[in-house]
């Protein structure tokens, strides 16, 4: 089965589409024509790339209207829900080593899906938008080139020599610029922060009026291993937290800690993932925060985690 021009092609990718998914769709769309569809809205970086590319995918399109459905960057058909693929007329192109498809797919062990599409098309010329899309897809799936291999850099060489774009320009497109009030919250969060050291790990916490998760990320960037940012509006409290991947890989689970504290405190509910958690409710914010920090400290002590002084 080939993708052809002039037929009704539908190009789709996974939920919360990231820049690699958007780039793959965009390149297919500019080269073969058709419609871009997504199961739901893209993630924040995907959204910024879409805005630059000036495309607006159809959300959860009906498959009946199309001759061929091309699925990109999707390792599990469940990631297309609520869309359910027809049995015929589907082409799947993916680069994930672990995938759950029970149909034939075009698979290559590549660092990003857009690299497979690029080699399929072998473009002689590129528009700036196409070049930005490809570099954005690669940047995103290689964590800013950390995971790029020789094939990745061969494509980058080709893309940069065929266009006038710069990598810095693509970074700026993908990067979120915080608003003035968010910047002020971060700065206040920094100046009001405290920290404790447990077995070599730094736990930082601060009180802010909003942008709690942004303040947590800022504290992690500053060097904290676990960061908490707490706010109180009237009697409503909110505590957000983030943990570095090193701790998460060792088993640290903020979602679990938040859950534990919320079950122990009346009027508070909380949870999250291993590396990020949030808690809301009524109470005295200092008390709940102190409890969270104590839980984090005792977990590190209990697990016997130790970081040597560096
Ligand atoms: Mn990908």
Short mmCIF file of C-alpha atoms and ligand atoms in Angstrom, two decimals:
data_model
loop_
_atom_site.label_atom_id
_atom_site.label_comp_id
_atom_site.label_asym_id
_atom_site.label_seq_id
_atom_site.Cartn_x
_atom_site.Cartn_y
_atom_site.Cartn_z
CA UNK A 1 0.00 0.00 0.00
CA UNK A 2 1.36 3.40 -0.96
CA UNK A 3 0.40 6.89 0.00
CA UNK A 4 -0.70 8.64 -3.20
CA UNK A 5 -1.43 12.22 -4.08
CA UNK A 6 -4.89 13.17 -5.20
CA UNK A 7 -6.79 10.57 -3.16
CA UNK A 8 -8.56 11.22 0.12
CA UNK A 9 -5.78 10.65 2.64
CA UNK A 10 -6.31 11.06 6.35
CA UNK A 11 -3.21 11.48 8.50
CA UNK A 12 -3.63 10.82 12.22
CA UNK A 13 -1.48 10.44 15.35
CA UNK A 14 -1.77 9.62 19.05
CA UNK A 15 -3.63 11.52 21.78
CA UNK A 16 -1.96 14.64 23.20
CA UNK A 17 0.15 14.82 20.06
CA UNK A 18 3.76 15.91 20.65
CA UNK A 19 6.01 17.76 18.17
CA UNK A 20 7.22 14.48 16.59
CA UNK A 21 3.63 13.46 15.85
CA UNK A 22 2.74 16.92 14.52
CA UNK A 23 5.92 17.04 12.38
CA UNK A 24 5.21 13.59 10.90
CA UNK A 25 1.63 14.59 10.07
CA UNK A 26 2.68 17.92 8.64
CA UNK A 27 5.30 16.44 6.32
CA UNK A 28 2.85 13.85 4.99
CA UNK A 29 0.21 16.52 4.55
CA UNK A 30 2.45 18.93 2.59
CA UNK A 31 3.74 16.13 0.35
CA UNK A 32 0.69 13.97 -0.31
CA UNK A 33 -2.27 16.23 0.45
CA UNK A 34 -5.19 15.16 2.57
CA UNK A 35 -6.57 15.93 6.00
CA UNK A 36 -4.80 15.96 9.37
CA UNK A 37 -6.80 14.50 12.24
CA UNK A 38 -6.15 13.95 15.94
CA UNK A 39 -8.08 12.06 18.64
CA UNK A 40 -7.94 15.11 20.94
CA UNK A 41 -5.96 18.29 21.43
CA UNK A 42 -2.14 18.21 21.21
CA UNK A 43 0.22 18.66 24.16
CA UNK A 44 1.52 22.16 24.91
CA UNK A 45 4.62 21.90 22.71
CA UNK A 46 2.61 20.28 19.94
CA UNK A 47 0.18 23.16 20.18
CA UNK A 48 2.92 25.77 19.82
CA UNK A 49 4.33 23.96 16.79
CA UNK A 50 0.85 23.74 15.22
CA UNK A 51 0.38 27.45 15.72
CA UNK A 52 3.65 28.19 13.92
CA UNK A 53 2.77 25.76 11.10
CA UNK A 54 -0.69 27.33 10.89
CA UNK A 55 -2.56 24.03 10.83
CA UNK A 56 -5.76 23.06 12.53
CA UNK A 57 -6.33 19.29 12.68
CA UNK A 58 -9.84 17.85 12.64
CA UNK A 59 -10.64 16.34 16.03
CA UNK A 60 -11.76 12.69 15.89
CA UNK A 61 -12.65 12.62 12.16
CA UNK A 62 -14.93 9.94 10.65
CA UNK A 63 -13.01 7.38 8.62
CA UNK A 64 -15.77 6.74 6.04
CA UNK A 65 -14.81 9.85 4.09
CA UNK A 66 -11.27 8.66 3.32
CA UNK A 67 -9.56 6.19 0.98
CA UNK A 68 -6.48 5.76 3.14
CA UNK A 69 -5.84 6.36 6.84
CA UNK A 70 -2.16 6.84 7.73
CA UNK A 71 -1.35 6.48 11.44
CA UNK A 72 1.99 7.89 12.63
CA UNK A 73 4.01 7.82 15.86
CA UNK A 74 1.45 5.66 17.67
CA UNK A 75 2.64 2.44 19.39
CA UNK A 76 -0.75 1.40 20.74
CA UNK A 77 -4.10 1.62 18.86
CA UNK A 78 -5.74 2.56 22.20
CA UNK A 79 -3.90 5.90 21.95
CA UNK A 80 -6.24 6.77 19.06
CA UNK A 81 -9.41 6.54 21.15
CA UNK A 82 -12.19 7.58 20.69
CA UNK A 83 -11.27 6.77 17.05
CA UNK A 84 -11.44 3.08 16.14
CA UNK A 85 -9.63 2.12 12.95
CA UNK A 86 -11.33 0.26 10.09
CA UNK A 87 -9.92 -3.17 9.14
CA UNK A 88 -8.92 -2.08 5.63
CA UNK A 89 -7.22 0.92 4.12
CA UNK A 90 -4.92 1.68 7.04
CA UNK A 91 -1.17 2.26 7.02
CA UNK A 92 0.74 2.50 10.32
CA UNK A 93 4.20 4.11 10.45
CA UNK A 94 5.96 3.99 13.81
CA UNK A 95 9.35 4.08 15.52
CA UNK A 96 8.60 2.76 19.03
CA UNK A 97 10.45 -0.45 19.85
CA UNK A 98 7.57 -1.73 21.93
CA UNK A 99 4.26 -1.54 20.11
CA UNK A 100 0.92 -3.24 20.52
CA UNK A 101 -0.36 -3.42 16.94
CA UNK A 102 -1.84 -6.67 15.69
CA UNK A 103 -1.64 -5.59 12.04
CA UNK A 104 1.29 -5.07 9.64
CA UNK A 105 3.09 -1.83 10.32
CA UNK A 106 5.97 0.07 8.77
CA UNK A 107 8.48 0.02 11.60
CA UNK A 108 12.01 1.35 11.80
CA UNK A 109 14.19 1.59 14.87
CA UNK A 110 14.63 5.37 14.68
CA UNK A 111 14.86 8.10 17.30
CA UNK A 112 11.81 9.94 15.96
CA UNK A 113 8.95 9.08 13.63
CA UNK A 114 9.56 12.10 11.42
CA UNK A 115 12.95 10.57 10.44
CA UNK A 116 11.15 7.59 8.87
CA UNK A 117 8.79 9.93 7.00
CA UNK A 118 11.73 12.08 5.86
CA UNK A 119 13.53 9.07 4.38
CA UNK A 120 10.28 7.92 2.73
CA UNK A 121 9.83 11.28 1.01
CA UNK A 122 13.50 12.20 0.41
CA UNK A 123 12.59 15.85 -0.19
CA UNK A 124 14.73 17.74 -2.68
CA UNK A 125 13.66 21.09 -1.29
CA UNK A 126 12.10 22.13 1.98
CA UNK A 127 9.98 25.07 3.01
CA UNK A 128 10.97 26.80 6.25
CA UNK A 129 7.86 25.43 7.91
CA UNK A 130 8.71 21.87 6.92
CA UNK A 131 12.28 22.36 8.15
CA UNK A 132 11.08 23.76 11.49
CA UNK A 133 8.62 20.88 11.88
CA UNK A 134 11.30 18.23 11.28
CA UNK A 135 13.83 19.80 13.65
CA UNK A 136 11.09 20.30 16.28
CA UNK A 137 10.04 16.64 16.02
CA UNK A 138 13.64 15.46 16.38
CA UNK A 139 14.46 17.88 19.22
CA UNK A 140 11.42 16.74 21.11
CA UNK A 141 11.89 12.97 20.72
CA UNK A 142 15.65 13.02 21.37
CA UNK A 143 15.40 15.27 24.47
CA UNK A 144 17.32 18.02 22.67
CA UNK A 145 19.62 15.63 20.76
CA UNK A 146 20.66 13.66 23.86
CA UNK A 147 19.38 10.48 22.24
CA UNK A 148 20.18 11.29 18.59
CA UNK A 149 22.13 8.72 16.55
CA UNK A 150 24.09 9.06 13.29
CA UNK A 151 20.90 8.78 11.21
CA UNK A 152 19.30 11.58 13.21
CA UNK A 153 22.25 13.87 12.59
CA UNK A 154 22.39 12.94 8.91
CA UNK A 155 18.82 14.17 8.53
CA UNK A 156 19.55 17.31 10.55
CA UNK A 157 22.52 18.04 8.32
CA UNK A 158 20.29 17.64 5.28
CA UNK A 159 17.47 19.78 6.70
CA UNK A 160 19.75 22.60 7.83
CA UNK A 161 21.58 22.67 4.51
CA UNK A 162 18.29 22.84 2.59
CA UNK A 163 16.80 25.69 4.61
CA UNK A 164 17.70 28.92 6.37
CA UNK A 165 16.25 28.00 9.73
CA UNK A 166 18.31 27.69 12.92
CA UNK A 167 17.98 25.28 15.82
CA UNK A 168 17.68 28.26 18.16
CA UNK A 169 14.64 29.44 16.20
CA UNK A 170 12.97 26.04 16.68
CA UNK A 171 13.77 26.11 20.41
CA UNK A 172 12.06 29.49 20.65
CA UNK A 173 8.97 28.19 18.86
CA UNK A 174 8.65 25.22 21.22
CA UNK A 175 9.52 27.09 24.38
CA UNK A 176 6.81 28.57 26.50
CA UNK A 177 7.32 32.16 27.54
CA UNK A 178 5.97 32.69 31.04
CA UNK A 179 3.66 35.66 31.59
CA UNK A 180 4.78 38.63 33.68
CA UNK A 181 2.75 37.47 36.70
CA UNK A 182 4.21 33.96 36.42
CA UNK A 183 7.74 35.37 36.40
CA UNK A 184 6.98 37.45 39.50
CA UNK A 185 5.57 34.36 41.25
CA UNK A 186 8.72 32.42 40.42
CA UNK A 187 10.98 35.17 41.73
CA UNK A 188 8.96 35.51 44.93
CA UNK A 189 8.92 31.73 45.25
CA UNK A 190 12.72 31.73 45.02
CA UNK A 191 13.21 34.47 47.60
CA UNK A 192 10.80 32.87 50.09
CA UNK A 193 12.08 29.32 49.67
CA UNK A 194 13.62 27.15 52.36
CA UNK A 195 15.41 23.86 51.99
CA UNK A 196 16.48 20.85 53.98
CA UNK A 197 19.12 18.28 53.27
CA UNK A 198 18.37 14.60 53.83
CA UNK A 199 21.05 12.00 53.06
CA UNK A 200 22.49 14.38 50.50
CA UNK A 201 19.13 15.13 48.80
CA UNK A 202 17.73 18.64 48.79
CA UNK A 203 14.07 19.22 49.58
CA UNK A 204 12.95 22.77 48.84
CA UNK A 205 9.61 24.41 49.63
CA UNK A 206 8.09 27.80 49.26
CA UNK A 207 4.88 29.81 49.64
CA UNK A 208 3.42 31.60 46.63
CA UNK A 209 0.09 33.06 45.55
CA UNK A 210 -0.27 31.07 42.29
CA UNK A 211 1.71 29.24 39.52
CA UNK A 212 2.61 26.55 42.06
CA UNK A 213 3.84 23.96 39.54
CA UNK A 214 5.92 26.53 37.68
CA UNK A 215 7.58 27.50 40.97
CA UNK A 216 8.30 23.80 41.67
CA UNK A 217 9.99 23.40 38.29
CA UNK A 218 12.03 26.52 38.95
CA UNK A 219 13.18 25.10 42.32
CA UNK A 220 14.20 21.83 40.62
CA UNK A 221 16.20 23.80 38.07
CA UNK A 222 17.88 25.64 40.93
CA UNK A 223 19.07 22.30 42.34
CA UNK A 224 16.31 20.83 44.51
CA UNK A 225 15.62 17.09 44.24
CA UNK A 226 12.08 17.49 45.54
CA UNK A 227 10.21 20.80 45.42
CA UNK A 228 6.96 21.90 47.03
CA UNK A 229 5.08 25.13 46.36
CA UNK A 230 2.11 25.95 48.55
CA UNK A 231 -0.54 28.62 48.38
CA UNK A 232 -3.52 29.64 50.46
CA UNK A 233 -6.50 31.68 49.27
CA UNK A 234 -8.98 32.31 52.08
CA UNK A 235 -9.27 28.85 53.56
CA UNK A 236 -8.49 27.01 50.30
CA UNK A 237 -5.05 25.51 50.16
CA UNK A 238 -3.11 24.10 47.23
CA UNK A 239 0.22 22.31 47.33
CA UNK A 240 2.05 21.28 44.21
CA UNK A 241 5.23 19.18 44.09
CA UNK A 242 7.80 17.86 41.64
CA UNK A 243 10.62 15.35 42.04
CA UNK A 244 13.76 14.78 39.98
CA UNK A 245 13.88 11.65 37.84
CA UNK A 246 16.82 10.23 39.84
CA UNK A 247 14.57 9.89 42.90
CA UNK A 248 11.60 8.67 40.86
CA UNK A 249 13.76 5.94 39.32
CA UNK A 250 14.74 4.90 42.85
CA UNK A 251 11.04 4.41 43.65
CA UNK A 252 10.06 7.79 45.08
CA UNK A 253 6.36 8.40 44.43
CA UNK A 254 4.86 11.84 45.07
CA UNK A 255 1.39 10.63 44.01
CA UNK A 256 1.52 8.03 46.77
CA UNK A 257 2.77 10.53 49.38
CA UNK A 258 0.05 13.03 48.46
CA UNK A 259 -2.53 10.30 48.67
CA UNK A 260 -1.27 9.21 52.07
CA UNK A 261 -1.35 12.74 53.50
CA UNK A 262 -4.76 13.50 52.04
CA UNK A 263 -6.21 10.37 53.62
CA UNK A 264 -4.78 11.36 56.98
CA UNK A 265 -6.10 14.94 56.84
CA UNK A 266 -9.78 15.83 56.80
CA UNK A 267 -11.05 17.95 53.91
CA UNK A 268 -8.02 17.41 51.71
CA UNK A 269 -7.71 15.44 48.50
CA UNK A 270 -4.54 14.79 46.62
CA UNK A 271 -2.68 12.49 44.30
CA UNK A 272 -0.69 12.51 41.11
CA UNK A 273 2.16 10.65 39.46
CA UNK A 274 5.52 9.54 40.76
CA UNK A 275 7.26 12.74 39.71
CA UNK A 276 4.43 15.22 40.15
CA UNK A 277 1.65 15.61 42.68
CA UNK A 278 -0.98 18.06 43.81
CA UNK A 279 -3.20 18.47 46.83
CA UNK A 280 -6.18 20.73 47.45
CA UNK A 281 -8.55 21.32 50.29
CA UNK A 282 -9.18 23.29 53.43
CA UNK A 283 -6.82 23.66 56.35
CA UNK A 284 -3.71 25.37 57.55
CA UNK A 285 -1.26 25.33 54.66
CA UNK A 286 1.87 25.40 56.85
CA UNK A 287 0.76 22.26 58.71
CA UNK A 288 -0.07 20.27 55.58
CA UNK A 289 3.12 21.35 53.85
CA UNK A 290 5.20 20.38 56.87
CA UNK A 291 3.58 16.97 56.83
CA UNK A 292 4.36 16.51 53.13
CA UNK A 293 7.98 17.52 53.64
CA UNK A 294 8.27 15.12 56.60
CA UNK A 295 6.82 12.29 54.48
CA UNK A 296 9.35 12.96 51.73
CA UNK A 297 12.22 13.04 54.21
CA UNK A 298 11.19 9.85 55.98
CA UNK A 299 10.81 8.04 52.64
CA UNK A 300 14.40 8.91 51.67
CA UNK A 301 15.66 7.83 55.10
CA UNK A 302 13.60 4.64 55.11
CA UNK A 303 14.86 3.58 51.68
CA UNK A 304 18.39 4.30 52.79
CA UNK A 305 19.03 6.46 49.72
CA UNK A 306 22.27 8.31 49.98
CA UNK A 307 23.84 10.86 47.71
CA UNK A 308 27.52 11.48 48.21
CA UNK A 309 28.58 15.08 48.64
CA UNK A 310 29.58 16.44 45.27
MN1 LIG B 1 7.76 9.92 18.38
#
